[in-house]
Amino acid sequence: SPPLAPPGLMVPALVLEFVRCEQDELLVQSKISAHLAHLKQEQNSRSTPDNQEQNTRHAAKPERLTTFGLMCHMADQTLFSIVEWARSCIFFKELKVGDQMKLLHNCWSELLVLDYIARQLQHGKEDSVLLITGQEVELASLLAQAGVTLSGMIQMGQELVHHLQEFQLDRRETACLKHLILFNPDVKLLENQPHVESVYEQVNEALLEYTLCVYPQFPDRFNQILLRLPELRVLSAQAEDYLCYKHLSGEVPSNNLLIEMLHAKRT
Amino acid sequence: KKKDNALLRYLLDKDDNV
């Protein structure tokens, strides 16, 4: 947990509000685990010869669940929880649905990557990664199964985790980063652009104030944190390209939020 | 394009009138 603010100094109210908005990790974990278990069960029942009739009924969704497919379902479900999180944010609520969609279309992959990175930060092990379902996967086994592109992204992710571990990014700072990513003032054609710009500025100020208050011995901490955002953006862009490529080769499960987001940005 | 965004729109719209 993050260190306490020195006596007499206050954690900015906005930062506390962001932490309040954070989702219950165990609840998200159990929801997603249950969803994936259901998918696997469905698949098993379909592959049993006794269930011929059921096979026919499910004929419209003849997806074979590969490890990659399972990961896509996991990312898809994580996206659902990201949308829920955004909806719980007071500043997000003030926007019309059209603007909300534009913001999410712009940043969904960055939020997914940050979610992954933040989980690895908490996990704190260099030789394994922690999935949103709570499963721990050996890094070596993951890299052995992945192709060149995916391996490169996993390694880039590990480097980013390592950077952030070096100065122990805390949960409050992570919560601020999520908001900086969501309220990106560079998103064009918003109905309420001034609101998004104002929220972005407020989050920046709150994060700066927070780092100076809680980590006064590291005056450059705020800049160091912000420097990681372009790296995160590069990684998320790579992940999108990779997903797009996999989608075109028919390896991404269809009819889900992940695909919808992928399409929205490309059209 | 609108059809592409149907799920996200639904997720953002739901419960709004409650």
mmCIF file of C-alpha atoms in Angstrom:
data_model
loop_
_atom_site.group_PDB
_atom_site.id
_atom_site.type_symbol
_atom_site.label_atom_id
_atom_site.label_comp_id
_atom_site.label_asym_id
_atom_site.label_seq_id
_atom_site.Cartn_x
_atom_site.Cartn_y
_atom_site.Cartn_z
ATOM 1 C CA SER A 1 0.000 0.000 0.000
ATOM 2 C CA PRO A 2 1.120 3.581 -0.654
ATOM 3 C CA PRO A 3 2.966 5.390 2.101
ATOM 4 C CA LEU A 4 1.045 7.760 4.311
ATOM 5 C CA ALA A 5 1.270 11.451 3.637
ATOM 6 C CA PRO A 6 3.639 13.183 6.070
ATOM 7 C CA PRO A 7 1.841 14.648 9.097
ATOM 8 C CA GLY A 8 0.149 17.922 8.331
ATOM 9 C CA LEU A 9 -0.036 17.262 4.603
ATOM 10 C CA MET A 10 -3.141 16.073 2.825
ATOM 11 C CA VAL A 11 -3.538 13.659 -0.049
ATOM 12 C CA PRO A 12 -5.446 15.646 -2.715
ATOM 13 C CA ALA A 13 -9.187 14.978 -2.555
ATOM 14 C CA LEU A 14 -9.245 14.083 -6.221
ATOM 15 C CA VAL A 15 -6.706 11.297 -5.701
ATOM 16 C CA LEU A 16 -8.798 9.892 -2.863
ATOM 17 C CA GLU A 17 -11.874 10.035 -5.099
ATOM 18 C CA PHE A 18 -10.032 8.099 -7.818
ATOM 19 C CA VAL A 19 -9.006 5.433 -5.331
ATOM 20 C CA ARG A 20 -12.615 5.210 -4.150
ATOM 21 C CA CYS A 21 -13.639 4.494 -7.753
ATOM 22 C CA GLU A 22 -11.242 1.576 -8.065
ATOM 23 C CA GLN A 23 -12.988 -1.729 -8.543
ATOM 24 C CA ASP A 24 -12.915 -4.605 -6.102
ATOM 25 C CA GLU A 25 -10.188 -6.746 -7.673
ATOM 26 C CA LEU A 26 -11.454 -9.994 -6.183
ATOM 27 C CA LEU A 27 -14.934 -9.331 -7.508
ATOM 28 C CA VAL A 28 -13.623 -8.651 -11.026
ATOM 29 C CA GLN A 29 -11.406 -11.715 -10.779
ATOM 30 C CA SER A 30 -14.265 -13.996 -9.768
ATOM 31 C CA LYS A 31 -16.612 -12.593 -12.438
ATOM 32 C CA ILE A 32 -14.079 -13.141 -15.216
ATOM 33 C CA SER A 33 -13.046 -16.564 -13.913
ATOM 34 C CA ALA A 34 -16.681 -17.625 -13.842
ATOM 35 C CA HIS A 35 -17.219 -16.372 -17.384
ATOM 36 C CA LEU A 36 -14.192 -18.262 -18.689
ATOM 37 C CA ALA A 37 -15.163 -21.414 -16.800
ATOM 38 C CA HIS A 38 -18.574 -21.192 -18.443
ATOM 39 C CA LEU A 39 -16.973 -20.841 -21.881
ATOM 40 C CA LYS A 40 -14.770 -23.887 -21.293
ATOM 41 C CA GLN A 41 -17.703 -25.900 -20.024
ATOM 42 C CA GLU A 42 -19.729 -24.947 -23.084
ATOM 43 C CA GLN A 43 -16.865 -26.015 -25.267
ATOM 44 C CA ASN A 44 -16.447 -29.343 -23.509
ATOM 45 C CA SER A 45 -20.120 -30.150 -23.801
ATOM 46 C CA ARG A 46 -19.969 -29.353 -27.488
ATOM 47 C CA SER A 47 -17.030 -31.634 -28.132
ATOM 48 C CA THR A 48 -18.702 -34.653 -26.474
ATOM 49 C CA PRO A 49 -20.246 -36.965 -29.120
ATOM 50 C CA ASP A 50 -23.311 -37.507 -26.885
ATOM 51 C CA ASN A 51 -24.279 -33.919 -27.357
ATOM 52 C CA GLN A 52 -24.870 -34.003 -31.062
ATOM 53 C CA GLU A 53 -28.093 -32.075 -30.713
ATOM 54 C CA GLN A 54 -26.404 -29.361 -28.715
ATOM 55 C CA ASN A 55 -23.698 -29.228 -31.333
ATOM 56 C CA THR A 56 -26.255 -28.291 -33.923
ATOM 57 C CA ARG A 57 -27.778 -25.670 -31.708
ATOM 58 C CA HIS A 58 -24.412 -24.022 -31.221
ATOM 59 C CA ALA A 59 -23.509 -24.378 -34.869
ATOM 60 C CA ALA A 60 -23.408 -20.609 -35.302
ATOM 61 C CA LYS A 61 -20.478 -20.348 -32.888
ATOM 62 C CA PRO A 62 -18.103 -23.132 -33.799
ATOM 63 C CA GLU A 63 -15.116 -21.572 -32.080
ATOM 64 C CA ARG A 64 -12.334 -23.768 -30.925
ATOM 65 C CA LEU A 65 -10.912 -22.267 -27.754
ATOM 66 C CA THR A 66 -7.150 -21.993 -28.164
ATOM 67 C CA THR A 67 -4.866 -20.480 -25.533
ATOM 68 C CA PHE A 68 -4.794 -17.322 -27.620
ATOM 69 C CA GLY A 69 -8.591 -17.376 -27.924
ATOM 70 C CA LEU A 70 -8.855 -17.713 -24.154
ATOM 71 C CA MET A 71 -6.559 -14.717 -23.701
ATOM 72 C CA CYS A 72 -8.807 -12.730 -26.066
ATOM 73 C CA HIS A 73 -11.849 -13.633 -24.000
ATOM 74 C CA MET A 74 -9.935 -12.540 -20.918
ATOM 75 C CA ALA A 75 -9.060 -9.206 -22.536
ATOM 76 C CA ASP A 76 -12.657 -8.838 -23.696
ATOM 77 C CA GLN A 77 -13.995 -9.350 -20.179
ATOM 78 C CA THR A 78 -11.375 -6.971 -18.818
ATOM 79 C CA LEU A 79 -12.703 -4.381 -21.270
ATOM 80 C CA PHE A 80 -16.183 -4.806 -19.820
ATOM 81 C CA SER A 81 -14.794 -4.062 -16.373
ATOM 82 C CA ILE A 82 -12.896 -1.049 -17.762
ATOM 83 C CA VAL A 83 -16.154 0.339 -19.173
ATOM 84 C CA GLU A 84 -17.824 -0.214 -15.794
ATOM 85 C CA TRP A 85 -14.943 1.567 -14.084
ATOM 86 C CA ALA A 86 -15.160 4.536 -16.459
ATOM 87 C CA ARG A 87 -18.905 4.788 -15.900
ATOM 88 C CA SER A 88 -18.336 5.047 -12.163
ATOM 89 C CA CYS A 89 -16.071 8.076 -12.607
ATOM 90 C CA ILE A 90 -17.808 11.330 -11.686
ATOM 91 C CA PHE A 91 -16.161 13.279 -14.522
ATOM 92 C CA PHE A 92 -17.039 10.630 -17.082
ATOM 93 C CA LYS A 93 -20.684 10.672 -16.024
ATOM 94 C CA GLU A 94 -20.888 14.341 -16.960
ATOM 95 C CA LEU A 95 -20.199 13.530 -20.613
ATOM 96 C CA LYS A 96 -22.741 12.479 -23.205
ATOM 97 C CA VAL A 97 -22.557 8.909 -24.452
ATOM 98 C CA GLY A 98 -21.111 10.059 -27.790
ATOM 99 C CA ASP A 99 -18.130 11.673 -26.080
ATOM 100 C CA GLN A 100 -17.770 8.743 -23.684
ATOM 101 C CA MET A 101 -17.511 6.425 -26.662
ATOM 102 C CA LYS A 102 -14.894 8.584 -28.355
ATOM 103 C CA LEU A 103 -12.748 8.630 -25.230
ATOM 104 C CA LEU A 104 -12.973 4.864 -24.765
ATOM 105 C CA HIS A 105 -12.332 4.148 -28.435
ATOM 106 C CA ASN A 106 -9.175 6.185 -28.144
ATOM 107 C CA CYS A 107 -7.750 4.591 -25.019
ATOM 108 C CA TRP A 108 -9.155 1.069 -24.545
ATOM 109 C CA SER A 109 -5.897 -0.661 -25.450
ATOM 110 C CA GLU A 110 -3.829 1.664 -23.255
ATOM 111 C CA LEU A 111 -6.130 0.950 -20.326
ATOM 112 C CA LEU A 112 -5.878 -2.773 -21.016
ATOM 113 C CA VAL A 113 -2.090 -2.601 -21.065
ATOM 114 C CA LEU A 114 -2.004 -0.461 -17.909
ATOM 115 C CA ASP A 115 -4.298 -2.959 -16.210
ATOM 116 C CA TYR A 116 -1.879 -5.737 -17.116
ATOM 117 C CA ILE A 117 1.178 -3.706 -16.045
ATOM 118 C CA ALA A 118 -0.397 -2.680 -12.729
ATOM 119 C CA ARG A 119 -1.226 -6.311 -11.975
ATOM 120 C CA GLN A 120 2.371 -7.348 -12.605
ATOM 121 C CA LEU A 121 3.572 -4.521 -10.341
ATOM 122 C CA GLN A 122 1.472 -5.891 -7.509
ATOM 123 C CA HIS A 123 2.505 -9.431 -8.355
ATOM 124 C CA GLY A 124 6.140 -8.419 -8.047
ATOM 125 C CA LYS A 125 7.703 -11.549 -9.578
ATOM 126 C CA GLU A 126 10.046 -11.351 -12.537
ATOM 127 C CA ASP A 127 9.742 -14.944 -13.717
ATOM 128 C CA SER A 128 5.975 -15.179 -13.928
ATOM 129 C CA VAL A 129 2.959 -13.099 -14.864
ATOM 130 C CA LEU A 130 -0.336 -12.874 -13.028
ATOM 131 C CA LEU A 131 -3.516 -13.070 -15.105
ATOM 132 C CA ILE A 132 -6.713 -11.219 -14.209
ATOM 133 C CA THR A 133 -8.193 -14.603 -13.254
ATOM 134 C CA GLY A 134 -5.582 -14.969 -10.525
ATOM 135 C CA GLN A 135 -3.677 -17.649 -12.430
ATOM 136 C CA GLU A 136 0.089 -17.403 -12.409
ATOM 137 C CA VAL A 137 1.873 -18.266 -15.663
ATOM 138 C CA GLU A 138 5.611 -18.875 -15.920
ATOM 139 C CA LEU A 139 7.167 -16.241 -18.152
ATOM 140 C CA ALA A 140 9.409 -18.835 -19.817
ATOM 141 C CA SER A 141 6.433 -20.993 -20.787
ATOM 142 C CA LEU A 142 4.555 -17.948 -22.078
ATOM 143 C CA LEU A 143 7.516 -16.861 -24.213
ATOM 144 C CA ALA A 144 8.013 -20.412 -25.497
ATOM 145 C CA GLN A 145 4.420 -20.510 -26.781
ATOM 146 C CA ALA A 146 4.407 -16.992 -28.218
ATOM 147 C CA GLY A 147 5.692 -16.028 -31.652
ATOM 148 C CA VAL A 148 8.295 -13.324 -32.259
ATOM 149 C CA THR A 149 5.835 -10.401 -32.174
ATOM 150 C CA LEU A 150 4.024 -11.462 -29.029
ATOM 151 C CA SER A 151 7.295 -12.332 -27.273
ATOM 152 C CA GLY A 152 8.603 -8.872 -28.069
ATOM 153 C CA MET A 153 5.510 -7.271 -26.587
ATOM 154 C CA ILE A 154 5.641 -9.407 -23.452
ATOM 155 C CA GLN A 155 9.279 -8.445 -22.974
ATOM 156 C CA MET A 156 8.541 -4.769 -23.552
ATOM 157 C CA GLY A 157 5.789 -5.092 -20.957
ATOM 158 C CA GLN A 158 8.233 -6.632 -18.491
ATOM 159 C CA GLU A 159 10.645 -3.741 -19.061
ATOM 160 C CA LEU A 160 7.894 -1.249 -18.376
ATOM 161 C CA VAL A 161 6.947 -3.149 -15.204
ATOM 162 C CA HIS A 162 10.606 -3.093 -14.196
ATOM 163 C CA HIS A 163 10.867 0.682 -14.733
ATOM 164 C CA LEU A 164 7.782 1.300 -12.653
ATOM 165 C CA GLN A 165 8.961 -1.113 -9.983
ATOM 166 C CA GLU A 166 12.180 0.849 -9.640
ATOM 167 C CA PHE A 167 10.333 3.795 -8.211
ATOM 168 C CA GLN A 168 7.458 1.767 -6.782
ATOM 169 C CA LEU A 169 4.516 3.373 -8.517
ATOM 170 C CA ASP A 170 1.730 3.180 -5.960
ATOM 171 C CA ARG A 171 -1.982 2.455 -6.381
ATOM 172 C CA ARG A 172 -3.026 6.066 -6.058
ATOM 173 C CA GLU A 173 -0.634 7.055 -8.826
ATOM 174 C CA THR A 174 -1.901 4.186 -10.979
ATOM 175 C CA ALA A 175 -5.460 5.440 -10.456
ATOM 176 C CA CYS A 176 -4.364 8.916 -11.620
ATOM 177 C CA LEU A 177 -2.659 7.452 -14.686
ATOM 178 C CA LYS A 178 -5.869 5.681 -15.660
ATOM 179 C CA HIS A 179 -7.687 9.005 -15.596
ATOM 180 C CA LEU A 180 -4.945 10.775 -17.560
ATOM 181 C CA ILE A 181 -5.283 8.084 -20.220
ATOM 182 C CA LEU A 182 -9.087 8.209 -20.285
ATOM 183 C CA PHE A 183 -9.384 11.988 -20.424
ATOM 184 C CA ASN A 184 -6.986 12.467 -23.302
ATOM 185 C CA PRO A 185 -7.304 16.079 -24.496
ATOM 186 C CA ASP A 186 -5.938 15.077 -27.917
ATOM 187 C CA VAL A 187 -9.163 13.240 -28.788
ATOM 188 C CA LYS A 188 -10.801 15.200 -31.570
ATOM 189 C CA LEU A 189 -14.425 16.123 -32.352
ATOM 190 C CA LEU A 190 -15.694 15.932 -28.809
ATOM 191 C CA GLU A 191 -18.880 17.739 -28.005
ATOM 192 C CA ASN A 192 -17.483 18.799 -24.655
ATOM 193 C CA GLN A 193 -13.781 19.267 -25.331
ATOM 194 C CA PRO A 194 -13.320 21.888 -22.558
ATOM 195 C CA HIS A 195 -14.547 19.415 -19.952
ATOM 196 C CA VAL A 196 -12.063 16.756 -21.033
ATOM 197 C CA GLU A 197 -9.224 19.291 -21.103
ATOM 198 C CA SER A 198 -10.168 20.587 -17.681
ATOM 199 C CA VAL A 199 -10.333 17.092 -16.158
ATOM 200 C CA TYR A 200 -6.947 16.254 -17.689
ATOM 201 C CA GLU A 201 -5.439 19.380 -16.138
ATOM 202 C CA GLN A 202 -7.026 18.671 -12.779
ATOM 203 C CA VAL A 203 -5.685 15.114 -12.741
ATOM 204 C CA ASN A 204 -2.221 16.370 -13.692
ATOM 205 C CA GLU A 205 -2.259 18.895 -10.860
ATOM 206 C CA ALA A 206 -3.553 16.339 -8.359
ATOM 207 C CA LEU A 207 -0.876 13.819 -9.328
ATOM 208 C CA LEU A 208 1.867 16.447 -9.107
ATOM 209 C CA GLU A 209 0.615 17.594 -5.715
ATOM 210 C CA TYR A 210 0.349 13.994 -4.541
ATOM 211 C CA THR A 211 3.892 13.019 -5.567
ATOM 212 C CA LEU A 212 5.366 16.174 -3.993
ATOM 213 C CA CYS A 213 3.421 15.602 -0.815
ATOM 214 C CA VAL A 214 4.039 11.879 -0.338
ATOM 215 C CA TYR A 215 7.466 11.569 -1.975
ATOM 216 C CA PRO A 216 9.098 14.959 -1.220
ATOM 217 C CA GLN A 217 12.544 13.352 -1.433
ATOM 218 C CA PHE A 218 11.953 12.682 -5.172
ATOM 219 C CA PRO A 219 10.973 16.013 -6.738
ATOM 220 C CA ASP A 220 11.246 14.545 -10.242
ATOM 221 C CA ARG A 221 8.882 11.669 -9.540
ATOM 222 C CA PHE A 222 5.921 13.247 -11.326
ATOM 223 C CA ASN A 223 7.911 13.653 -14.573
ATOM 224 C CA GLN A 224 9.307 10.158 -14.267
ATOM 225 C CA ILE A 225 5.775 8.779 -14.055
ATOM 226 C CA LEU A 226 4.548 10.786 -17.043
ATOM 227 C CA LEU A 227 7.552 9.623 -19.080
ATOM 228 C CA ARG A 228 6.167 6.102 -18.976
ATOM 229 C CA LEU A 229 2.966 7.072 -20.790
ATOM 230 C CA PRO A 230 4.501 7.221 -24.297
ATOM 231 C CA GLU A 231 6.008 3.752 -23.701
ATOM 232 C CA LEU A 232 2.602 2.479 -22.693
ATOM 233 C CA ARG A 233 1.129 4.017 -25.830
ATOM 234 C CA VAL A 234 3.693 2.324 -28.065
ATOM 235 C CA LEU A 235 3.001 -1.030 -26.453
ATOM 236 C CA SER A 236 -0.758 -0.642 -26.769
ATOM 237 C CA ALA A 237 -0.462 0.367 -30.440
ATOM 238 C CA GLN A 238 1.613 -2.743 -31.064
ATOM 239 C CA ALA A 239 -0.957 -4.863 -29.263
ATOM 240 C CA GLU A 240 -3.727 -3.390 -31.427
ATOM 241 C CA ASP A 241 -1.794 -4.096 -34.624
ATOM 242 C CA TYR A 242 -1.151 -7.626 -33.451
ATOM 243 C CA LEU A 243 -4.808 -8.187 -32.589
ATOM 244 C CA CYS A 244 -5.838 -6.780 -35.935
ATOM 245 C CA TYR A 245 -3.499 -9.166 -37.716
ATOM 246 C CA LYS A 246 -4.793 -12.101 -35.660
ATOM 247 C CA HIS A 247 -8.347 -10.989 -36.311
ATOM 248 C CA LEU A 248 -7.752 -10.922 -40.059
ATOM 249 C CA SER A 249 -6.378 -14.441 -39.893
ATOM 250 C CA GLY A 250 -9.517 -15.510 -38.036
ATOM 251 C CA GLU A 251 -7.907 -16.252 -34.691
ATOM 252 C CA VAL A 252 -9.726 -13.750 -32.517
ATOM 253 C CA PRO A 253 -13.113 -14.884 -31.169
ATOM 254 C CA SER A 254 -15.823 -12.857 -32.851
ATOM 255 C CA ASN A 255 -18.831 -10.883 -31.652
ATOM 256 C CA ASN A 256 -17.346 -9.280 -28.630
ATOM 257 C CA LEU A 257 -16.368 -5.898 -27.235
ATOM 258 C CA LEU A 258 -12.702 -6.406 -28.091
ATOM 259 C CA ILE A 259 -13.463 -6.745 -31.791
ATOM 260 C CA GLU A 260 -15.904 -3.859 -31.655
ATOM 261 C CA MET A 261 -13.241 -1.578 -30.191
ATOM 262 C CA LEU A 262 -10.711 -2.769 -32.736
ATOM 263 C CA HIS A 263 -13.122 -1.962 -35.575
ATOM 264 C CA ALA A 264 -14.154 1.401 -34.175
ATOM 265 C CA LYS A 265 -10.617 2.741 -34.215
ATOM 266 C CA ARG A 266 -9.790 1.385 -37.660
ATOM 267 C CA THR A 267 -12.864 2.693 -39.469
ATOM 268 C CA LYS B 1 -20.138 2.306 -38.240
ATOM 269 C CA LYS B 2 -23.016 2.760 -35.783
ATOM 270 C CA LYS B 3 -23.719 -0.931 -35.840
ATOM 271 C CA ASP B 4 -20.065 -1.587 -35.023
ATOM 272 C CA ASN B 5 -20.422 0.407 -31.825
ATOM 273 C CA ALA B 6 -23.662 -1.161 -30.675
ATOM 274 C CA LEU B 7 -22.282 -3.065 -27.693
ATOM 275 C CA LEU B 8 -20.307 -0.167 -26.248
ATOM 276 C CA ARG B 9 -23.270 2.182 -26.728
ATOM 277 C CA TYR B 10 -25.506 -0.308 -24.951
ATOM 278 C CA LEU B 11 -23.063 -0.631 -22.052
ATOM 279 C CA LEU B 12 -22.804 3.137 -21.662
ATOM 280 C CA ASP B 13 -26.519 3.772 -22.126
ATOM 281 C CA LYS B 14 -27.909 1.097 -19.834
ATOM 282 C CA ASP B 15 -29.470 2.099 -16.516
ATOM 283 C CA ASP B 16 -29.191 5.739 -17.509
ATOM 284 C CA ASN B 17 -32.901 6.335 -17.005
ATOM 285 C CA VAL B 18 -33.078 4.520 -13.687
#
